[in-house]
mmCIF file of C-alpha atoms and ligand atoms in Angstrom:
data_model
loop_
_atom_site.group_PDB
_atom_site.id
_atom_site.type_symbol
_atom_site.label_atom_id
_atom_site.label_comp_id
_atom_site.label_asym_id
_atom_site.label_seq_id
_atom_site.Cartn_x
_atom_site.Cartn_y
_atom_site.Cartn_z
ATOM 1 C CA UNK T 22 0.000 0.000 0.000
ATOM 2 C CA UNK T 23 2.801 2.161 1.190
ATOM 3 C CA UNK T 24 4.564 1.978 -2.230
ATOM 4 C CA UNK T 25 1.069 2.982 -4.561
ATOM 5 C CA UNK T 26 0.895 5.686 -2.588
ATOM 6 C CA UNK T 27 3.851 7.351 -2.786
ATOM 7 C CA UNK T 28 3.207 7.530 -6.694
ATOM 8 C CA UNK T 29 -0.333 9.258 -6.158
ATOM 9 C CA UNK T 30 0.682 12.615 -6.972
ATOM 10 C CA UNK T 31 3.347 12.488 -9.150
ATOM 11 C CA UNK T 32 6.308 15.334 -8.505
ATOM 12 C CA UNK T 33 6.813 17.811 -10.969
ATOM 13 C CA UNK T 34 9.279 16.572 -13.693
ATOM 14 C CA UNK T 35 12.697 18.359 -13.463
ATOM 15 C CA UNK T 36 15.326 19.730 -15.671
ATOM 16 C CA UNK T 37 17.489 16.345 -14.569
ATOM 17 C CA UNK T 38 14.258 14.487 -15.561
ATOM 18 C CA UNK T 39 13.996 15.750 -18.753
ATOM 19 C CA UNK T 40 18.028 15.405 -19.554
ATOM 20 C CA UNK T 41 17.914 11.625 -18.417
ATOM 21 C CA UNK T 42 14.532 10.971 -20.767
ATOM 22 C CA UNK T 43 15.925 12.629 -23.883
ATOM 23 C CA UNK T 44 19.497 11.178 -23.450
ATOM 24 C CA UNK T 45 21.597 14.780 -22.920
ATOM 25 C CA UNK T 46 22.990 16.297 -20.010
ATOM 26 C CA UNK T 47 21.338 18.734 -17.906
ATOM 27 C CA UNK T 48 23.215 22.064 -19.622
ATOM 28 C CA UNK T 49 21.779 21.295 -23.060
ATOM 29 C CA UNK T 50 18.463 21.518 -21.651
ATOM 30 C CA UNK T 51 19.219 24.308 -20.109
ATOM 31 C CA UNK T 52 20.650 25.594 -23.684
ATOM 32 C CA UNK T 53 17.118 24.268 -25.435
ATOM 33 C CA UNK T 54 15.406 26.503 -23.009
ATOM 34 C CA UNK T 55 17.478 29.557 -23.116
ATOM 35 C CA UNK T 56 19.403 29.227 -26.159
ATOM 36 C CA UNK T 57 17.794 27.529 -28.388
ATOM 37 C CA UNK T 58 20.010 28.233 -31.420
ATOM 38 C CA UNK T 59 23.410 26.971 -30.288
ATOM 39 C CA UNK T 60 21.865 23.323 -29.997
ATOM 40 C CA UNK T 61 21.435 21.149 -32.961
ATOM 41 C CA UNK T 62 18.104 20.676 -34.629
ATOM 42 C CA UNK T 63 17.962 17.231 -33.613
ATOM 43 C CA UNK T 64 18.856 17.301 -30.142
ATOM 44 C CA UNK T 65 16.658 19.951 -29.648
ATOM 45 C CA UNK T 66 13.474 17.655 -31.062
ATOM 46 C CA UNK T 67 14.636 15.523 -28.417
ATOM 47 C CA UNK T 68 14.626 17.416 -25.653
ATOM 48 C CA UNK T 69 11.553 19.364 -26.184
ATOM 49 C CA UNK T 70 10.326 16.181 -26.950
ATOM 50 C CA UNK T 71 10.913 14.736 -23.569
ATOM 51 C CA UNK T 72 9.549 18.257 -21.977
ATOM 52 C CA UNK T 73 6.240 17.089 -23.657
ATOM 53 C CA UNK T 74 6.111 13.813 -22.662
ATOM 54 C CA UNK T 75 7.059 14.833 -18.780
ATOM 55 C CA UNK T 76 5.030 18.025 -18.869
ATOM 56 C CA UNK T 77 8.203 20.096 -17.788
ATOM 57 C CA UNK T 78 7.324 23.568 -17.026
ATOM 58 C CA UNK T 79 10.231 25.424 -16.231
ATOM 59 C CA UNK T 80 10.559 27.572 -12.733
ATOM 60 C CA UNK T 81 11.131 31.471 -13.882
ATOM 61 C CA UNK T 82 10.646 32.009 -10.098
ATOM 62 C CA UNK T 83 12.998 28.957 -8.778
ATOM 63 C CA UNK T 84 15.482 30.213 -11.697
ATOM 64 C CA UNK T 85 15.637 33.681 -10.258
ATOM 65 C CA UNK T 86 15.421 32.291 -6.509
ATOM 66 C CA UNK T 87 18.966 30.946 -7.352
ATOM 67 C CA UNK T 88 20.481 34.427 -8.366
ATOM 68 C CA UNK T 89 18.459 36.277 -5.810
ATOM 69 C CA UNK T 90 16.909 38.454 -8.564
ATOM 70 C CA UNK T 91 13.222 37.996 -8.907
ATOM 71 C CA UNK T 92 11.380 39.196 -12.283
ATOM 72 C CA UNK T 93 8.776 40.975 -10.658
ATOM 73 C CA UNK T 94 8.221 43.761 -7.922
ATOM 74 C CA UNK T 95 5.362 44.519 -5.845
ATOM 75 C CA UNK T 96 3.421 47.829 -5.966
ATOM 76 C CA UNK T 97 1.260 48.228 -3.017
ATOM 77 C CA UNK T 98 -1.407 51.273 -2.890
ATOM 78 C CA UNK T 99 -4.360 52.306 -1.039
ATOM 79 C CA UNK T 100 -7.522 52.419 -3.197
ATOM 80 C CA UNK T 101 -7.226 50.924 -6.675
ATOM 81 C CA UNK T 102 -10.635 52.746 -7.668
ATOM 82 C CA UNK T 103 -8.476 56.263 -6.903
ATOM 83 C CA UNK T 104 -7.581 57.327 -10.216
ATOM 84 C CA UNK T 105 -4.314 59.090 -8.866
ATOM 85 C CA UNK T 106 -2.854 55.425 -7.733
ATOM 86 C CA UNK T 107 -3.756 54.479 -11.343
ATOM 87 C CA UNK T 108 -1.482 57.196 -12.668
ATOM 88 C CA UNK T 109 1.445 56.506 -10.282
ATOM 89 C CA UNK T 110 0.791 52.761 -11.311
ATOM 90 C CA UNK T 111 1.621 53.425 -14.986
ATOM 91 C CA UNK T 112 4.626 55.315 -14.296
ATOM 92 C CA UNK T 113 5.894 52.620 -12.264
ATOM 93 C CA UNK T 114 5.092 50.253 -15.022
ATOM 94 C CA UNK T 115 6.784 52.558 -17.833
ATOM 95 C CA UNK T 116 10.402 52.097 -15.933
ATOM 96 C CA UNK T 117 9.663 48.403 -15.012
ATOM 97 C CA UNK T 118 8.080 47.652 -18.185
ATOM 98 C CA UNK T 119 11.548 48.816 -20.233
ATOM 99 C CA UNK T 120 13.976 47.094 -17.572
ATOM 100 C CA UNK T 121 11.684 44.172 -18.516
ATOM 101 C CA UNK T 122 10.133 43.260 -15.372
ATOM 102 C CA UNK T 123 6.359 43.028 -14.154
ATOM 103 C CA UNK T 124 4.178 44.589 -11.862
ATOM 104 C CA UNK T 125 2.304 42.891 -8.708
ATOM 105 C CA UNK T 126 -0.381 45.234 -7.908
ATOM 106 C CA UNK T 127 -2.146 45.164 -4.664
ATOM 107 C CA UNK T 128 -4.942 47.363 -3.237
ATOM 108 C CA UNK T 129 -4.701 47.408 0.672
ATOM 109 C CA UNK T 130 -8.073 49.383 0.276
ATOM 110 C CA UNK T 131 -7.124 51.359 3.723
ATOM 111 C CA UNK T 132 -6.696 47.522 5.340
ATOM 112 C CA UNK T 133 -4.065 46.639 7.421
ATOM 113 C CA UNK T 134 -4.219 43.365 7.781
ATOM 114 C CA UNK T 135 -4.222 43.452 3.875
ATOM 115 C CA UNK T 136 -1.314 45.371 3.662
ATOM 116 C CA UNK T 137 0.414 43.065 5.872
ATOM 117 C CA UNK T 138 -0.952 39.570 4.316
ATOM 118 C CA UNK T 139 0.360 41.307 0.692
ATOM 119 C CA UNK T 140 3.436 42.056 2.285
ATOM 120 C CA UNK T 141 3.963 38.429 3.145
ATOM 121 C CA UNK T 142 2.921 36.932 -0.016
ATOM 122 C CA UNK T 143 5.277 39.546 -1.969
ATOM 123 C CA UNK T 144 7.948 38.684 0.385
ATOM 124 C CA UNK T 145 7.445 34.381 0.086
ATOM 125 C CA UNK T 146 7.495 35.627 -3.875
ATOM 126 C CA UNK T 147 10.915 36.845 -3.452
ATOM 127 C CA UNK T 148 9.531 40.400 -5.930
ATOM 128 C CA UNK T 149 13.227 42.384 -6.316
ATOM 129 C CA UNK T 150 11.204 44.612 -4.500
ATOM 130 C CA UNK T 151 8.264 46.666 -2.760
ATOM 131 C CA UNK T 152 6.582 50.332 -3.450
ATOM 132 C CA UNK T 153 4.546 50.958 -1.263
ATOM 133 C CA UNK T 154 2.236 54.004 0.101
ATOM 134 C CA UNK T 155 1.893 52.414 3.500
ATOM 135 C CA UNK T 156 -1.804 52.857 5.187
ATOM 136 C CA UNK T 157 0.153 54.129 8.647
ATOM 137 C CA UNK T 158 3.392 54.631 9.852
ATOM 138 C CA UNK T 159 4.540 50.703 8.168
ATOM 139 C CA UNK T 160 8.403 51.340 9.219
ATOM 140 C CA UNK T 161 8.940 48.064 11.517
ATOM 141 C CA UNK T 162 7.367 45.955 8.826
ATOM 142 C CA UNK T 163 9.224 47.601 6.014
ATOM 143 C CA UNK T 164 12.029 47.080 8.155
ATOM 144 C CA UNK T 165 11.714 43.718 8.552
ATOM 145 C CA UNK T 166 11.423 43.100 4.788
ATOM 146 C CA UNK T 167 14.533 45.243 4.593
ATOM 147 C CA UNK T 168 16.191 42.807 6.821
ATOM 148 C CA UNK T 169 15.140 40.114 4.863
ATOM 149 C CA UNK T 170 16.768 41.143 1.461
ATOM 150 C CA UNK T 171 13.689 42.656 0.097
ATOM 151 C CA UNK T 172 14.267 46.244 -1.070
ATOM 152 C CA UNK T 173 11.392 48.982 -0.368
ATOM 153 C CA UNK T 174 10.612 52.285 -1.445
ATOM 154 C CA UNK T 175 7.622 54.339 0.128
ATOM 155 C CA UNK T 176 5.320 56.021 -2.341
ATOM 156 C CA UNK T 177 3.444 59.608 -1.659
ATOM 157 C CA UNK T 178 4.820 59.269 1.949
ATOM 158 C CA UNK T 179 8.272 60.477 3.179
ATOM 159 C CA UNK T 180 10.418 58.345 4.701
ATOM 160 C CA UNK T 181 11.997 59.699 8.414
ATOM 161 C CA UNK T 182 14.425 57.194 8.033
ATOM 162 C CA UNK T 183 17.285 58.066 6.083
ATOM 163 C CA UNK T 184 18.185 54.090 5.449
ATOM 164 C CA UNK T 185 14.973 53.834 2.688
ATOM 165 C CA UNK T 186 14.287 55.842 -0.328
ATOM 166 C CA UNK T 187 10.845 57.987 -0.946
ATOM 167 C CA UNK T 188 9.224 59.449 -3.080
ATOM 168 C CA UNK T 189 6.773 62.169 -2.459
ATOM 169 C CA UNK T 190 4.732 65.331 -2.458
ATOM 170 C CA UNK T 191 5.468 68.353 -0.195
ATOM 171 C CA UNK T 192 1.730 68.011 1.007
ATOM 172 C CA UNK T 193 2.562 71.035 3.508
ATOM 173 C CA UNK T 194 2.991 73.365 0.878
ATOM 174 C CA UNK T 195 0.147 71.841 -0.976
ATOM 175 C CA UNK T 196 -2.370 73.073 1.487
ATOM 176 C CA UNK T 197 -0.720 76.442 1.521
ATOM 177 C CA UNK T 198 -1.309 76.975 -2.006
ATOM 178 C CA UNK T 199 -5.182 75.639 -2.291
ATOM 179 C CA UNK T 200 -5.961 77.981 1.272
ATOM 180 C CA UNK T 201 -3.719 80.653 -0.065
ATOM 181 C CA UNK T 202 -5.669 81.186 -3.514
ATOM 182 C CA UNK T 203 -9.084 81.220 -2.025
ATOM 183 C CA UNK T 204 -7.775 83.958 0.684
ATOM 184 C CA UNK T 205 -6.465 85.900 -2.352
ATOM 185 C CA UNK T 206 -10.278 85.665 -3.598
ATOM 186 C CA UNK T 207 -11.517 87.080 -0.386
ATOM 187 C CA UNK T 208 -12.246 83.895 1.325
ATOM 188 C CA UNK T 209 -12.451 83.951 5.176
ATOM 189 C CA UNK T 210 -15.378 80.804 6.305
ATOM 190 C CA UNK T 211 -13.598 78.153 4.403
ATOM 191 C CA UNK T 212 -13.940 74.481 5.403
ATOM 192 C CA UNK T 213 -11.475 71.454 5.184
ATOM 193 C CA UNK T 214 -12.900 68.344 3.889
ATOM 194 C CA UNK T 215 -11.023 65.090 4.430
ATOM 195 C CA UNK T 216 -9.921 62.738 7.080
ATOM 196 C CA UNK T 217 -7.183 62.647 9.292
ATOM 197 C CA UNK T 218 -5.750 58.486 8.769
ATOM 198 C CA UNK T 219 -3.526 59.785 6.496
ATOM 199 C CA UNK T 220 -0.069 61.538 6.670
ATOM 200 C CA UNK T 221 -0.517 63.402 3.397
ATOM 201 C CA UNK T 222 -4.090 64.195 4.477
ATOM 202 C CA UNK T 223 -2.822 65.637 7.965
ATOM 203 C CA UNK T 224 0.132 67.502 6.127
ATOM 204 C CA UNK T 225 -2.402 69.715 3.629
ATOM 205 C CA UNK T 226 -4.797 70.224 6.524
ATOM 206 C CA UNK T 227 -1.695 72.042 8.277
ATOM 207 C CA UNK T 228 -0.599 73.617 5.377
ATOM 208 C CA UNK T 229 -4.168 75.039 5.266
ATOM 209 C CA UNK T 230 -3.893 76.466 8.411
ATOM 210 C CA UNK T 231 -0.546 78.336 7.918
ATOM 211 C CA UNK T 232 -1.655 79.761 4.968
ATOM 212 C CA UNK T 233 -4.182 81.119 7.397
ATOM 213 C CA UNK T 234 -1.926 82.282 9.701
ATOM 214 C CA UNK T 235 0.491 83.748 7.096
ATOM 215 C CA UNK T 236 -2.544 85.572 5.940
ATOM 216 C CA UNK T 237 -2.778 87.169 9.982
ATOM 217 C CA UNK T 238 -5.956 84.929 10.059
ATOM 218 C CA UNK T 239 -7.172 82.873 13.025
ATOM 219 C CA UNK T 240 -5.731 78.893 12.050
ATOM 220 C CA UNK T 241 -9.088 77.321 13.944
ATOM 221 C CA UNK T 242 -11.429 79.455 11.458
ATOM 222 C CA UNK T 243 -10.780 76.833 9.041
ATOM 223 C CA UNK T 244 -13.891 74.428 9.524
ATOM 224 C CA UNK T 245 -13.274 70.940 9.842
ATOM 225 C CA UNK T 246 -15.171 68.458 7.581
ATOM 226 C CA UNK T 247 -13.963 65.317 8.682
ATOM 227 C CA UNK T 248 -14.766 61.812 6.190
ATOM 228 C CA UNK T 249 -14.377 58.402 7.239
ATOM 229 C CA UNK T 250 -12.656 57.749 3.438
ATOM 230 C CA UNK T 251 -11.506 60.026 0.648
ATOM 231 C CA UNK T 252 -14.318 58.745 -1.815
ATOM 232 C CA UNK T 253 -16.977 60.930 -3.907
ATOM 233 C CA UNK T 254 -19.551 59.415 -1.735
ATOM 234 C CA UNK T 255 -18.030 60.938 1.622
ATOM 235 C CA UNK T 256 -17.929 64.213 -0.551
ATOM 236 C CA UNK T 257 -20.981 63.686 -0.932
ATOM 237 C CA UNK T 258 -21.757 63.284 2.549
ATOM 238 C CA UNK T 259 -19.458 66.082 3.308
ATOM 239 C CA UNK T 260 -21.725 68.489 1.323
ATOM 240 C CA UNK T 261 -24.740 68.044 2.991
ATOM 241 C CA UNK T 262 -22.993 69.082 6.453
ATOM 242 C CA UNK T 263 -21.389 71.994 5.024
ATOM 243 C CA UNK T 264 -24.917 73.333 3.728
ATOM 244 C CA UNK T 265 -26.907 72.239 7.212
ATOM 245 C CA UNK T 266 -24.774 74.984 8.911
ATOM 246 C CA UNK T 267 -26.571 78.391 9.510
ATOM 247 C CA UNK T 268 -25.870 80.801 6.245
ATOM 248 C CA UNK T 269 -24.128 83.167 8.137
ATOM 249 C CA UNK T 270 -21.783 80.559 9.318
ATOM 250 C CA UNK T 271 -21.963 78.615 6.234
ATOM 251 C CA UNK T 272 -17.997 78.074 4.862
ATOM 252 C CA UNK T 273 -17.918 80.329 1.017
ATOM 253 C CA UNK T 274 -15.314 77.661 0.098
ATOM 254 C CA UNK T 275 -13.901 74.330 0.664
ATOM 255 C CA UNK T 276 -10.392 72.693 0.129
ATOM 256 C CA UNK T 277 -10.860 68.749 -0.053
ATOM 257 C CA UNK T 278 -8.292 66.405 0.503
ATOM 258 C CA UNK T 279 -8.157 64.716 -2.616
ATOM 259 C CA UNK T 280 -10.095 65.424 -5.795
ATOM 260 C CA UNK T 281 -12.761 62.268 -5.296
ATOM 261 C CA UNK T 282 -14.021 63.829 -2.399
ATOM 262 C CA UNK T 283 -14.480 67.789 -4.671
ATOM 263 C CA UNK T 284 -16.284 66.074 -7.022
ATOM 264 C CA UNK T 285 -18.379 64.341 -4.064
ATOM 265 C CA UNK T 286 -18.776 67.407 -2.417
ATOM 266 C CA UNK T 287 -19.559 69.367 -6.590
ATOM 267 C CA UNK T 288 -22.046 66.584 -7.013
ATOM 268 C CA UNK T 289 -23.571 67.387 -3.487
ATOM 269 C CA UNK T 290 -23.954 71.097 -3.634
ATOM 270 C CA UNK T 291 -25.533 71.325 -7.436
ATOM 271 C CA UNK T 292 -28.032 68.821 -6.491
ATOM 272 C CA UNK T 293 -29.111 71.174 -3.333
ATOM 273 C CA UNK T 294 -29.106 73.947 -6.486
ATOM 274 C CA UNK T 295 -26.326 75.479 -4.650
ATOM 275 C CA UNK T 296 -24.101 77.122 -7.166
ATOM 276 C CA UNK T 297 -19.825 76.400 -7.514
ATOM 277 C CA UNK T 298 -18.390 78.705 -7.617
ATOM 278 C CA UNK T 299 -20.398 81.743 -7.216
ATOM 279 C CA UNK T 300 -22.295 80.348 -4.068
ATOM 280 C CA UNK T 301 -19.401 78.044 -2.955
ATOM 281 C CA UNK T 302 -15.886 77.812 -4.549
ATOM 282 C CA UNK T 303 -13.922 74.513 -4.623
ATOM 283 C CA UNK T 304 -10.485 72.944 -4.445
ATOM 284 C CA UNK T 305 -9.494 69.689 -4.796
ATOM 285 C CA UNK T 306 -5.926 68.247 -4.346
ATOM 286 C CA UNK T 307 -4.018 65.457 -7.113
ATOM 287 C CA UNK T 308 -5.594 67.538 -10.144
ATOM 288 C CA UNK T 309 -6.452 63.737 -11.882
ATOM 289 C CA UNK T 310 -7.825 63.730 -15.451
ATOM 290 C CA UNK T 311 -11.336 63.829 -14.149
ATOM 291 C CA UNK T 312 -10.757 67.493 -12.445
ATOM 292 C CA UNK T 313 -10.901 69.258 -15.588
ATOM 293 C CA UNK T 314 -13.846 67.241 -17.275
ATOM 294 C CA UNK T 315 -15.501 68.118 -14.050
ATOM 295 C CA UNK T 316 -19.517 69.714 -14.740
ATOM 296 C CA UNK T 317 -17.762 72.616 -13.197
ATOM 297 C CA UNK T 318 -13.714 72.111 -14.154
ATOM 298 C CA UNK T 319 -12.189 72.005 -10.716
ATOM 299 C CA UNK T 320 -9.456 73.513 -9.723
ATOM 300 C CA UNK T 321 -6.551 71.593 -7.661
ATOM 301 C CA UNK T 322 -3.211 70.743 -6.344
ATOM 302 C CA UNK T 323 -1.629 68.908 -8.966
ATOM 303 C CA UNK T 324 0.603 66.165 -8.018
ATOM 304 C CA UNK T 325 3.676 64.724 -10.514
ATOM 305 C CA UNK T 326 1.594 61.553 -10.919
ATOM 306 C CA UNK T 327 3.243 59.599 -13.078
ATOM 307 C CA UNK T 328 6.831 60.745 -12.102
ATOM 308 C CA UNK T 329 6.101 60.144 -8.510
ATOM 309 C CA UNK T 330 5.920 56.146 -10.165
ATOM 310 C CA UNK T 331 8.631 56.253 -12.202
ATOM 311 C CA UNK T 332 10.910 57.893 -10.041
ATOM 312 C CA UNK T 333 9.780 55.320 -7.085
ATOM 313 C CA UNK T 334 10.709 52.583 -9.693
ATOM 314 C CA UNK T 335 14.163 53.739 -11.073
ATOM 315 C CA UNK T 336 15.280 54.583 -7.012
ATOM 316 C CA UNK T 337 13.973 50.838 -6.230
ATOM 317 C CA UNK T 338 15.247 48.964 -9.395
ATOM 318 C CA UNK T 339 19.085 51.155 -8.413
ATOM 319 C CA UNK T 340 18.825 50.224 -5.134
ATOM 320 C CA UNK T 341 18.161 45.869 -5.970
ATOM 321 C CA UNK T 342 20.757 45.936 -9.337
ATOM 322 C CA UNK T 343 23.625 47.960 -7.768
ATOM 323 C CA UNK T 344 23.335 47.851 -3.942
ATOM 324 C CA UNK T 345 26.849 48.588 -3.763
ATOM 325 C CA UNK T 346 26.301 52.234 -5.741
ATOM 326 C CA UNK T 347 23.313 52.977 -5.065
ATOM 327 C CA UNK T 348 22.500 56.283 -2.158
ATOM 328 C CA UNK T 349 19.167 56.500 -0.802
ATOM 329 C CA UNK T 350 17.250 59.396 -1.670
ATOM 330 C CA UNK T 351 13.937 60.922 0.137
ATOM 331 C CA UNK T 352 12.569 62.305 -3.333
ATOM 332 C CA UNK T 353 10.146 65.106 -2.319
ATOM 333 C CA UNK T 354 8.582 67.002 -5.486
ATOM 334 C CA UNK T 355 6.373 69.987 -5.260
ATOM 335 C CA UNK T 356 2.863 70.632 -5.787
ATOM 336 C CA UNK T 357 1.037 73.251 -8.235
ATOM 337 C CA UNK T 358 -1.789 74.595 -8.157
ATOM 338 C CA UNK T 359 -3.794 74.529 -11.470
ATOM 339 C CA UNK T 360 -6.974 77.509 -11.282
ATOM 340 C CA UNK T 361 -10.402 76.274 -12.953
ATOM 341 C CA UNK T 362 -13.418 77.779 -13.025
ATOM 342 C CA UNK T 363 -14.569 76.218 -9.257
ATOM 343 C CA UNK T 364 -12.581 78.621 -7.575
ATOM 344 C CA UNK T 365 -12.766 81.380 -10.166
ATOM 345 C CA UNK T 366 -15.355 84.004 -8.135
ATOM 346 C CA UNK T 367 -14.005 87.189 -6.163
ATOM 347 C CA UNK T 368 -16.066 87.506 -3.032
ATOM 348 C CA UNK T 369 -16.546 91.589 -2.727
HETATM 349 O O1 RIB B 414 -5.254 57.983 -1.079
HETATM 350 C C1 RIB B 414 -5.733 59.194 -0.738
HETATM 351 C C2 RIB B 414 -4.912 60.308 -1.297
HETATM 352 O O2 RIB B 414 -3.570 60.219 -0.859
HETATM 353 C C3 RIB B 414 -4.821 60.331 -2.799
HETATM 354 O O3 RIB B 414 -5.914 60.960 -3.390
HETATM 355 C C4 RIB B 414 -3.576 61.110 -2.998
HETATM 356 O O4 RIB B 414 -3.797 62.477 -2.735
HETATM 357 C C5 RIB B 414 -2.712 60.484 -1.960
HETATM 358 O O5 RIB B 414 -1.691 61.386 -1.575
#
């Protein structure tokens, strides 16, 4: 009984299996497999030959184990259906794509224990590496898959530790420049829509308020909207709390967080017939494509989208090719502000 069983599952046919079936030794298969046009026609038949017969499938992975250089990294982000992690994700993929790697994506969806189960399957992968815009302050974990040969890069957050590259967004002076243009168009009630989870989040909201206090305003006069997420539907949300104020205390413009939650908050004002801006200006923050084709083109803080990904990429792929050259860098690019009509409305 003992011995049928052991042949139940047969084990996948190896390299040595396939040499000994078609008669060659173990390098010309390797040969057939990578280069197929220094072997002879006819040894070739044979060996691909025996690779049908065994149903050999060969181990990229395995392969790449052995050199320590996986084919793949892993690009970790926090909402797939936010169209600016969609734009970083192609600029990673432009610089992977031409050093002719791939691309793990996975959407922690604000989840830590997601984050931390992709983290351990990208880590039992053995990716060349991790980007990653970490849902909290991740540095123990991304330390430990530091110490475990795996290199990482933080995306859209800056690193405080000067061992580990970044790549981000001055998000202080981001929230100067959105609170500093609607001051400039006489704004004084202006309220802050967005959450306070995030890093980048809690670095506009204070660049909000010192553009208030550069201004000689009072920091806590900016209203605080606060949403559980950074979707259009808590902009949505966010907008009906803003108008169930008192008119005289009602804010005459809002700065969102990200540009999901403006167009939330656009969506939520013109269905109350409340006019943007002339009633209420907006700004949103990442300027994605979907700002401008806005019903009312909004304006907002552009991030470098797509560099932010390729830049993340080039420091990472450095970093795993030539360890011993390679200096890490905390990348910090700034914002701009891009004026559309949802902001465009002097108050006398
Ligand atoms: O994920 C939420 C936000 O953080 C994005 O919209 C982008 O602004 C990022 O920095």
């Amino acid at each position: 009984m003992e011995a049928r069983d052991r042949h139940l599952t047969r084990p996948a046919a190896s390299v040595r299996d396939v040499a000994i079936r078609a008669g060659v030794s173990v390098g010309t298969v390797s040969n057939v497999l990578n280069k197929p046009d220094i072997v002879t026609p006819t040894t070739r038949s044979r060996v691909l030959a025996a690779i049908q017969e065994l149903g050999f499938v060969r181990n990229d992975a395995a392969r790449h184990l052995r050199r320590g250089r996986g084919r793949t990294l892993g690009l970790v982000v926090l909402d797939v259906a936010n169209p600016f992690f969609t734009d970083v994700a192609k600029g990673v993929e432009y610089t992977t794509g031409r050093a002719g790697l791939a691309v793990i994506f996975c959407n922690s969806d604000g989840d830590l224990a997601k984050e931390n189960a992709y983290l351990d399957l990208l880590e039992e992968q053995r990716v060349r590496g991790v980007l990653i815009t970490p849902i909290d302050d991740a540095s123990e974990r991304l330390q430990r898959l530091r110490d475990h040969g795996v290199c990482v890069v933080m995306l859209d957050r800056t690193s405080t530790n000067a061992d580990a590259c970044s790549v981000s967004v001055d998000d202080h002076l981001g929230g100067q420049l959105a609170i500093r243009h609607l001051i400039e168009n006489g704004h004084r009630r202006i309220a802050f829509v967005g959450g306070s989870a995030l890093q980048q989040v809690r670095d506009r909201h204070r660049g909000a308020q010192q553009a208030l206090v550069d201004a000689g305003l009072e920091p806590r006069s900016l209203q605080r909207v606060d949403t559980p997420t950074l979707t259009v539907a808590a902009g949505r949300d966010a907008a009906a709390r803003i108008l169930g104020l008192p008119r005289q205390a009602r804010a005459t413009a809002v700065f969102c967080a990200n540009d999901l939650l403006a167009l939330g908050v656009l969506q939520g004002l013109t269905r109350q017939r409340v006019r943007v801006p002339d009633d209420i200006a907006l700004v949103g923050y990442d300027d994605i494509d979907f700002a401008a084709a806005a019903a009312v083109p909004l304006t907002s803080v552009r991030q470098p989208r797509q560099r932010l990904g390729q830049t993340a990429a080039t420091l990472l792929l450095e970093e795993a090719d030539k360890p011993e050259e390679h200096q890490h860098q905390q990348v910090v690019f700034d914002p701009e502000l891009v004026v559309r009509e949802s902001s465009l409305h002097r108050l006398p």
